[in-house]
Short mmCIF file of C-alpha atoms and ligand atoms in Angstrom, two decimals:
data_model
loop_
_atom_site.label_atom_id
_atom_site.label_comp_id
_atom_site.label_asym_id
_atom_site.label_seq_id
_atom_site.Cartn_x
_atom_site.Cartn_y
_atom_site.Cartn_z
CA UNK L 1 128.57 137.13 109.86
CA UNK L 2 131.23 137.38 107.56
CA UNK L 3 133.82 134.10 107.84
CA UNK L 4 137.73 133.56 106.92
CA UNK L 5 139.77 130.92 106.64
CA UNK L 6 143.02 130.94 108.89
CA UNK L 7 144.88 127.86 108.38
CA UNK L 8 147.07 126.64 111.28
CA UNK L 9 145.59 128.63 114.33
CA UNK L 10 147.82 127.81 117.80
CA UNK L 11 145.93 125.91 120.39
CA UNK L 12 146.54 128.84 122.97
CA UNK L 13 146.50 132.16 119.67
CA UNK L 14 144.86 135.27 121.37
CA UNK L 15 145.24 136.56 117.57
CA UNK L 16 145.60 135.96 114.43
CA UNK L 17 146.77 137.27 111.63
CA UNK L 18 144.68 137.43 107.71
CA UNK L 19 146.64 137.67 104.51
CA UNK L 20 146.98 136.48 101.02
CA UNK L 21 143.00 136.10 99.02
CA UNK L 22 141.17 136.33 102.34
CA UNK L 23 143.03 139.69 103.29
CA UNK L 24 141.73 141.18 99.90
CA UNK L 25 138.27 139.61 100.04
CA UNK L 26 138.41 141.08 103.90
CA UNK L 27 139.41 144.53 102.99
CA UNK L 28 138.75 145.38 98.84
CA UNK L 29 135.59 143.31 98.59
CA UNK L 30 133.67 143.62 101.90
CA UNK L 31 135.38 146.99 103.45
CA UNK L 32 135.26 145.53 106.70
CA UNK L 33 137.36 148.19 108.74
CA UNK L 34 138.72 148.07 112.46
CA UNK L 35 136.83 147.13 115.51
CA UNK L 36 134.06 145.26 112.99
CA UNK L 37 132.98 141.58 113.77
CA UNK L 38 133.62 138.46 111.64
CA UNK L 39 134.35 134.74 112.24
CA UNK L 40 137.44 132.72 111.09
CA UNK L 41 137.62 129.01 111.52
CA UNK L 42 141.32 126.80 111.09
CA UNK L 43 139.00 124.52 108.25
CA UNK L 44 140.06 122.18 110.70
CA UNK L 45 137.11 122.08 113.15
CA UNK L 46 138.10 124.86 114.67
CA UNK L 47 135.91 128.76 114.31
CA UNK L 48 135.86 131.50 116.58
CA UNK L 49 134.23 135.04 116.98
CA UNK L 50 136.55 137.68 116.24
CA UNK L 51 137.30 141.41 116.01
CA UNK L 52 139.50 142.87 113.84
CA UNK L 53 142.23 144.85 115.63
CA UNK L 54 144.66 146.27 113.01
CA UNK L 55 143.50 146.41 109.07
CA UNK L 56 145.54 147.92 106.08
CA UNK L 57 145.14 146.52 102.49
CA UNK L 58 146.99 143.18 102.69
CA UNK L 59 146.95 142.12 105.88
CA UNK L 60 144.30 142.42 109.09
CA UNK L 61 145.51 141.19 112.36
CA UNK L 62 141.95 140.04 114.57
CA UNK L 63 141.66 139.14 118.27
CA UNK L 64 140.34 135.99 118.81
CA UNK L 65 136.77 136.51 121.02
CA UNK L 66 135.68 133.32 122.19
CA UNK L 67 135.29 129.75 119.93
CA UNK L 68 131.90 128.88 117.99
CA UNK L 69 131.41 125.38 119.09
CA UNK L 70 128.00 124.52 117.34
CA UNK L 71 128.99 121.27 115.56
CA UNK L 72 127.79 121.08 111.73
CA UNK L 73 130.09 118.43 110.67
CA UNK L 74 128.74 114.69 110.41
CA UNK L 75 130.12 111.79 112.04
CA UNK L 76 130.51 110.07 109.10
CA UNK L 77 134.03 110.63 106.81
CA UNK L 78 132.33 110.97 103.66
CA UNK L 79 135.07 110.47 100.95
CA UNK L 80 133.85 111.02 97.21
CA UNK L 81 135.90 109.71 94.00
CA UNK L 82 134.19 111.48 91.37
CA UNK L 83 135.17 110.63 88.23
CA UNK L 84 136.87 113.33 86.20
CA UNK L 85 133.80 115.08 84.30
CA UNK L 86 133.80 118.36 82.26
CA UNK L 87 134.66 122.13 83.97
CA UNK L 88 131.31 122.97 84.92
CA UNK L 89 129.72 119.63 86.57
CA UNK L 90 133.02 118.88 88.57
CA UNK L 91 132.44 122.73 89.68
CA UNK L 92 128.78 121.39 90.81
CA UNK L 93 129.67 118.76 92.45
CA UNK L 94 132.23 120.12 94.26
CA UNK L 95 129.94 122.71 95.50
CA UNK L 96 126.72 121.09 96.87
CA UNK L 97 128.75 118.07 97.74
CA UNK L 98 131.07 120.34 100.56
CA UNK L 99 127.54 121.79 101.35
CA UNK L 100 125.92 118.12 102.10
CA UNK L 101 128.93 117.35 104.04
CA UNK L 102 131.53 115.31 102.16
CA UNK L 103 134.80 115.02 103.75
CA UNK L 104 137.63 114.54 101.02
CA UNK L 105 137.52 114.60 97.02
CA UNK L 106 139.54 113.01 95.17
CA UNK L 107 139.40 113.37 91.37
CA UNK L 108 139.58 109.88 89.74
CA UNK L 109 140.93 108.98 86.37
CA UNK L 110 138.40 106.32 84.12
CA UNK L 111 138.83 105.01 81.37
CA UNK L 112 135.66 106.83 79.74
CA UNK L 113 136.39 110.44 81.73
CA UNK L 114 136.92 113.03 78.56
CA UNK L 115 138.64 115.15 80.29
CA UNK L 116 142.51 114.87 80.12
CA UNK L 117 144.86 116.96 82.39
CA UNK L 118 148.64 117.54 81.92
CA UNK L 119 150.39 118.20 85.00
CA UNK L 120 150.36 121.57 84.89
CA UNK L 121 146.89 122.25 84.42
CA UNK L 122 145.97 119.27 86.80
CA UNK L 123 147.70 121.86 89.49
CA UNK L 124 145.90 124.56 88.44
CA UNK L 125 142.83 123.31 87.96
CA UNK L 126 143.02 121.36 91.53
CA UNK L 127 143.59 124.87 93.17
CA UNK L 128 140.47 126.18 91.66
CA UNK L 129 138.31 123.16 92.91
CA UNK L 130 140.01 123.83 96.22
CA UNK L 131 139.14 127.33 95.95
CA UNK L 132 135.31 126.65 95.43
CA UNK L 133 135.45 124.24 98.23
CA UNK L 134 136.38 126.57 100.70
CA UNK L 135 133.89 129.37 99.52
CA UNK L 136 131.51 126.53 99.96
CA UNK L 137 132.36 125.27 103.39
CA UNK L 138 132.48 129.24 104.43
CA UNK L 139 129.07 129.99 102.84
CA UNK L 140 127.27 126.88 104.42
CA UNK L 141 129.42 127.54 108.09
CA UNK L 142 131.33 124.17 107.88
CA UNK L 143 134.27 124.30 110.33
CA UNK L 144 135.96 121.44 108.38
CA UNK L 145 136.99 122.25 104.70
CA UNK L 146 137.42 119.47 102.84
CA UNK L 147 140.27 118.54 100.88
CA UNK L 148 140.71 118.10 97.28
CA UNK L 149 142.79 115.17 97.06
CA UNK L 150 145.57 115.15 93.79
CA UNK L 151 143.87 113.00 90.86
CA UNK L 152 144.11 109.66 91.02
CA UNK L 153 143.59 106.67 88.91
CA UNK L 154 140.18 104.48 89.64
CA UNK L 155 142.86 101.32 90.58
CA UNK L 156 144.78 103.39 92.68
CA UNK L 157 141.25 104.32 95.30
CA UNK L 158 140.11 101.18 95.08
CA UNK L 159 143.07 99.69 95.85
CA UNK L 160 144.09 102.29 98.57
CA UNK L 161 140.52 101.94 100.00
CA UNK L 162 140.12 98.74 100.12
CA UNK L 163 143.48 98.24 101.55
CA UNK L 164 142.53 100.31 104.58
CA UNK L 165 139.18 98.39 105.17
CA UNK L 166 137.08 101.45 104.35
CA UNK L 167 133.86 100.46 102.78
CA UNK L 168 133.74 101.32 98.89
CA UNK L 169 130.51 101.72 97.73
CA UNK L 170 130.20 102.29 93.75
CA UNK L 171 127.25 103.23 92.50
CA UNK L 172 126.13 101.04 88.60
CA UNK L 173 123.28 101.58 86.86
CA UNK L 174 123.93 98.00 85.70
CA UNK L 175 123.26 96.54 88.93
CA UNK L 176 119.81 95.54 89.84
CA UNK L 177 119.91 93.32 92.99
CA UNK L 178 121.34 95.69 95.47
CA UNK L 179 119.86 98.68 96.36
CA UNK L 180 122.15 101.89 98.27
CA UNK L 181 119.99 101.93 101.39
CA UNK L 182 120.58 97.86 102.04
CA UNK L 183 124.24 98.51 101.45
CA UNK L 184 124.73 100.98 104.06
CA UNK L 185 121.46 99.01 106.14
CA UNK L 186 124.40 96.21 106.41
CA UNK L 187 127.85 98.56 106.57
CA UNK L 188 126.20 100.73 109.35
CA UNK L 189 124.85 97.67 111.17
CA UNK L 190 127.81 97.15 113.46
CA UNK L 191 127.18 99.78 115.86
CA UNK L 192 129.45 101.72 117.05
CA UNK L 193 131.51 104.58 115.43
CA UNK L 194 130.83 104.60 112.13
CA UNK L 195 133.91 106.08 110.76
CA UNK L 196 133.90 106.47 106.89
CA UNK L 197 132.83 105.26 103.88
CA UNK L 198 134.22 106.10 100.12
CA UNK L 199 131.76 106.59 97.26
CA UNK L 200 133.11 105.89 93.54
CA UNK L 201 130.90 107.63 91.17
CA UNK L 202 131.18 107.26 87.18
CA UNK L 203 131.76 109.61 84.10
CA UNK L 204 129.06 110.74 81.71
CA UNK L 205 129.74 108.03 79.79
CA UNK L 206 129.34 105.32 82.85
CA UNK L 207 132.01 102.53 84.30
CA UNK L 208 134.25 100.08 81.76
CA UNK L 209 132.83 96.59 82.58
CA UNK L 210 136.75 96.05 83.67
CA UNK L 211 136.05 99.11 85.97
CA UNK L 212 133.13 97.35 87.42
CA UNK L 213 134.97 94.18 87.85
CA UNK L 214 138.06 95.71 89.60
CA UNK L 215 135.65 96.97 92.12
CA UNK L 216 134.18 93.84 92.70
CA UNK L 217 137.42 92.24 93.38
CA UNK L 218 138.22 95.18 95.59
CA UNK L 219 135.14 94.14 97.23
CA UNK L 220 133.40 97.40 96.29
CA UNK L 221 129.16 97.24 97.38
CA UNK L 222 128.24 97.59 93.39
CA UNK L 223 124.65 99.47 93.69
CA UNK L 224 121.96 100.91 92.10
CA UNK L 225 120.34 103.99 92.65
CA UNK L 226 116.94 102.93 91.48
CA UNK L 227 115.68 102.05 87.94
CA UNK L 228 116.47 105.58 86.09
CA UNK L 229 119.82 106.49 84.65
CA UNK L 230 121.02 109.64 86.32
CA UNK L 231 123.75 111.95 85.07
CA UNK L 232 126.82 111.53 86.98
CA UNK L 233 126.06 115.00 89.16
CA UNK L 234 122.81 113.74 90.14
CA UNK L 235 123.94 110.14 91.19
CA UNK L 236 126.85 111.79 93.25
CA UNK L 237 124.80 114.18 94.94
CA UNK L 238 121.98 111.63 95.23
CA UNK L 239 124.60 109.11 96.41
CA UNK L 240 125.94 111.15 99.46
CA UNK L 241 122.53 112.59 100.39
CA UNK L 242 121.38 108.69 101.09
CA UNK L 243 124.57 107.96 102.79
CA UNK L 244 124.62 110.72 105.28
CA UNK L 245 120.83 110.74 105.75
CA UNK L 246 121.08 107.04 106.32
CA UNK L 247 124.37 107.48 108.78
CA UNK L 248 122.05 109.76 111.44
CA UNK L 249 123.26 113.38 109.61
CA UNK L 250 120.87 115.47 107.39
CA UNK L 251 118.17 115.12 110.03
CA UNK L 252 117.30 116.84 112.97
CA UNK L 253 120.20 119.21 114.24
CA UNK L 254 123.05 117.80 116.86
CA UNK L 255 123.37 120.17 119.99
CA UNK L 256 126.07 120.03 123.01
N1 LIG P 1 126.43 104.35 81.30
C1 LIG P 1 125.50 105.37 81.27
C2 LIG P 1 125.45 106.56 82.15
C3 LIG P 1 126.36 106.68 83.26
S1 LIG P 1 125.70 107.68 84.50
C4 LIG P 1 125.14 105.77 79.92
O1 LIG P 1 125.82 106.60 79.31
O2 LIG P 1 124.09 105.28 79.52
C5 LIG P 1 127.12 108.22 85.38
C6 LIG P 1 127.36 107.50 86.69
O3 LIG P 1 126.29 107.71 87.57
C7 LIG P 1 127.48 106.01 86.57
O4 LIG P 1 128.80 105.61 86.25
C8 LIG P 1 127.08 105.54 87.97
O5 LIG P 1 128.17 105.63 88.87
C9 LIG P 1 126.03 106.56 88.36
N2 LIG P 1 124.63 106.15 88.10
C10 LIG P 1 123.73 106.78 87.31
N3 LIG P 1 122.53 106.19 87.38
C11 LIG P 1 122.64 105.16 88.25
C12 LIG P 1 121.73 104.18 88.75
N4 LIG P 1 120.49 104.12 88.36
N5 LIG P 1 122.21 103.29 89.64
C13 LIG P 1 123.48 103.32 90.03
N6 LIG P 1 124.40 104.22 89.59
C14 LIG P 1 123.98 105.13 88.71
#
């Protein structure tokens, strides 16, 4: 079934209305006509069934059916700080990550990321990577889309981060003591809600030492992700498939 994102649906909306790129995807690219079935979701946590009820070129109006309350998202707030890397691996990431279940982006400025962004094509390009996270999260029937955060410098997360009490865990090939799974074996210990966790992953070329001792003053968990050097994609998407595997998601499906 076909889905759409309507942002801000009303607690009590009967209907809503679809405009802007989902109204053209709705109508030019699929043909769907009146009376046809689809799904929209608020990206909120929100989706319902739906019917469209009125259709023309730029706009569909749908009644609301009845809500889809199968529950894909994990309990844990996955947030990852990928390092700014070239066009194409970002893209990746972005990608599988929303499709593994991470809960916020944020681009983050090193000192070794190659890629340089003005302000102007920072905006642009951060509405393309928002763009391919929501055709992500609709494609792998998350009701939560997550958010591409504005790019930030590396001092700035930890700092923010750490500030909130969130555990920072930041992945170094040149660490060889502490493995990801003991990490999160101690930061999940607690019991209790688990709440969320922020993963710092490096560019191609790897973390400054300064970058590595910032986080360790932060009180980032510095960890390694075994004894082979993997691209930055890899060690992202390896890094959150641990994290949620090892906070009870990635397993056997949740029902009720
Ligand atoms: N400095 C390296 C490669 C960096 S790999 C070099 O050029 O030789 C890119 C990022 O992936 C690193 O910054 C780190 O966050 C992560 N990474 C890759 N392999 C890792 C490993 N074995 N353990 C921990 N982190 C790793």
């Amino acid at each position: 079934m076909h889905r759409f994102l309507v942002k801000d649906i009303a607690a009590d909306a009967l209907e809503v209305i679809i405009t802007g790129e989902e109204a053209v995807h709705l109508n030019r690219v699929l043909r769907l006509g009146l009376g046809e079935l689809i799904e929209v979701c608020d990206g909120r946590g929100r989706a319902f069934r739906a019917q469209i009820t009125y259709s023309d070129p730029r706009i569909s109006r749908v009644r609301l059916l009845e809500p889809i309350l199968e529950d894909s998202e994990p309990q844990l707030e996955l947030v990852l700080a990928q390092a700014l890397v070239k066009g194409e691996r970002m893209d990746f990431i972005l990608q599988k990550g929303t499709e593994l279940g991470v809960h916020t982006f944020i681009p983050t400025i090193c000192q070794r990321s190659v890629v340089k962004l003005g302000k102007e094509r920072e905006a642009r390009r951060r509405k393309r990577w928002q763009r391919i996270v929501n055709e992500a999260a609709k494609q792998c029937r998350r009701t939560v889309v997550p958010r591409v955060e504005p790019v930030r410098e590396i001092g700035e997360v930890l700092q923010k981060y750490n500030g909130e009490g969130t555990p920072i865990i930041f992945p170094w090939e040149g660490e060889e003591g502490l493995g990801l799974d003991t990490a999160l074996g101690d930061i999940f210990s607690g019991g209790g809600k688990i709440g969320r966790v922020l993963l710092l992953v490096g560019p191609e070329g790897g973390f400054e030492f300064k970058e590595v001792k910032l986080a360790d003053e932060y009180g980032a968990w510095l960890v390694s992700l075994g004894p082979r050097i993997l691209r930055t994609e890899t060690a992202a998407l390896a890094a959150i498939s641990i994290t949620l595997y090892e906070a009870g998601d990635l397993g056997a499906v949740r029902r009720g």
